[in-house]
């Protein structure tokens, strides 16, 4: 593999160690910081770490949040091993974690900013020109079309400090009203479901719950592939648990489970209403818990009474006996936990489906005790940081833009004029795309996400991005499907090349550190944000946002008195010394237990302290299979070695050996026989929106009439149908109609 181009004058320096964690710019925030080489050096490691030592860093891929021991020589990472003394992974890591350093050394890393020339080619430029262009063009667009005509799209893969900086800079500093992130594609449904049901976006569990349960129900989740180290925690369970997997496909997780419910796609809502009906009619519920802690039971009971076992069996394809068995298993379990992921969230009725799972936990009193919970598994390493602190849908720190007291509090703590805080949440991602289409948004800043690959109905998405007057893309690589569309590309440092914190699935805040130099002139996103602030002229607003740790302390202040209060966490070192810390930890509370779950006192976050049962009738699938498009296409994760759009995992030779190089479509043997398809044969997979090449993989893991494609291959989203949950606006990636045509 080629070595990245590196500017020797900059990488040769071994700077003194000024503070425990990275201090990129320690001088005043002026444009001459461009001349300061600090961001290009090393030596920003915790002061107690010797240059030839080992330091702990949380993994930057999935939300499990494993800790990795990074081994250093002369202050620079040479390899890593999973940490044995971290409460999350206990010495384990999946292939992505083991290979986490490999993607940093790739010859398509951005080493200078790139600006589109008159002929439409991206040409190298310097940071000063890049910043002048960026701020100049965005200001010009705003002057002509109003402040709202520029927007941003962020990510769940940058540290919380950078996300908060981005959201605050864009909205309070640059006057943007709209910004969203890739967590819309991922967690929005869980966020809305929790907010409505519990009064706050609050996944209640701790990973120890995997080990305490005696019944675990996984819905639309494939942790063997997507969260392999969480699955290891399941395997450590000593209670001989029943593991029930609800998934149309016979996934690796379904095979490892004790029971697999291969339901018809998108029949989950009906299934769980049916199960609730059985539980209620059999008296297999917890009336005392309901009475004290839950609102809406009588209406819910009435609603589910219409879901007879026969009706549910017909809709789901699950026999009445097996439905009864599922209810009985939940009833018999002393500690029942429910887990869900994208098979639920990515749906046109995802919020109500997530709530149908939450409702089961509530009516059976399976929440707030070890081994229980209605538990949404998060996706990306910092999806939760983005949920609480990105300043997009919610105001910094889990606050509401619409709440005047919240605006006053945030303005006071940040020392900013309250008038710069918008009174409404941002438009969601799909609306931002619509507004570009309608010409209302003309400038877009995309950071650490790759929508030209990952957004739903890709051709449309690319057409829309093409309409922008100015597209800025900030990414580690200049080669991503989105970066190549940019008018201005900004080279970013990635995980391992900067400091900050991530919040994992069990609300644990963990530290990432700079253990490698970013190539060439690539800067941490944090530094790029400082530059933008400076060139925009709003650097005074961020004078206290001097480095990631300073921002962490500001965010802790903002969290005061919120359910996610972390005022008791003093600094990064405290996080590091304790194996990460779960929110909440208010000031004055001792950290007695580092495996904490929410709702142990039965108090939820609604004003009356009670949770709500929410429900609604299921809707028909918007694009069912037809004669012309006879298969239902599901998409999702392919292997533990592939990460999303593959910009990072695709760079590791080790990982590349662990998955097929070409896109493939999984087809049931009976369908294959009927269509006379051979294994590995080339086919076109066609939907009403696109037609893509793939190879056939014949496997009984998909049901007849259904096919599956991993999302990691570039073209897959050309097929998907852009439709969304009405409450969460999350795309429904896992259901559209396709046809398969052999081409050789
Ligand atoms: N290796 C790897 N790990 C990852 C990621 C990655 O890209 N690669 N990405 C991370 C991220 S951001 C996320 S969000 C998570 C996603 O983690 P998961 O949600 O576990 O992964 P998916 O494969 O997207 O979807 C899970 C399952 O939903 C099923 N499904 C589809 N339709 C339905 C339905 O109607 N009902 C039910 N019950 N199930 C259905 C699919 O068959 C699939 O097996 O993984 C994280 N971990
Ligand atoms: N068909 C289908 N599509 C899907 C899904 C599905 O199940 N099916 N799942 C959806 C889900 S759950 C998700 S989360 C999305 C993910 O979709 P994306 O967010 O588009 O996927 P990634 O490949 O993770 O993109 C992250 C980008 O950020 C860059 N990057 C990484 N670290 C940094 C950093 O520190 N700074 C900067 N500036 N850049 C960085 C990477 O190089 C990469 O280009 O995909 C969604 N798309
Ligand atoms: S399970 Fe997730 S956090 Fe752990 S090593 Fe793998 S990708 Fe990293
Ligand atoms: Mo995700």
XYZ file of C-alpha atoms in Angstrom, residues 14-27 36-39 41-49 499 514 546-547 549 573:
33
model
C 8.237 16.190 18.138
C 6.555 18.919 20.013
C 6.702 19.291 23.755
C 3.746 17.881 25.604
C 1.700 20.887 26.635
C -1.338 19.293 28.244
C -2.860 15.906 28.898
C -4.861 15.987 25.727
C -4.533 17.611 22.369
C -4.325 21.362 22.368
C -4.337 22.179 18.765
C -4.095 25.915 18.972
C -3.090 27.370 22.277
C -2.755 30.940 21.076
C 1.041 27.229 13.619
C 2.170 23.717 12.959
C 0.811 22.220 16.180
C -1.845 20.217 14.450
C 2.866 17.263 15.240
C 2.484 14.507 17.740
C 3.196 14.749 21.408
C -0.376 15.567 22.407
C -0.818 12.413 24.409
C -1.826 12.230 28.046
C 1.097 13.469 30.070
C 1.338 10.310 32.078
C 1.850 8.285 28.934
C -8.902 13.806 20.798
C -4.411 11.362 19.021
C -10.076 26.281 22.801
C -9.617 22.513 22.647
C -11.431 19.002 26.609
C -8.717 11.778 32.898
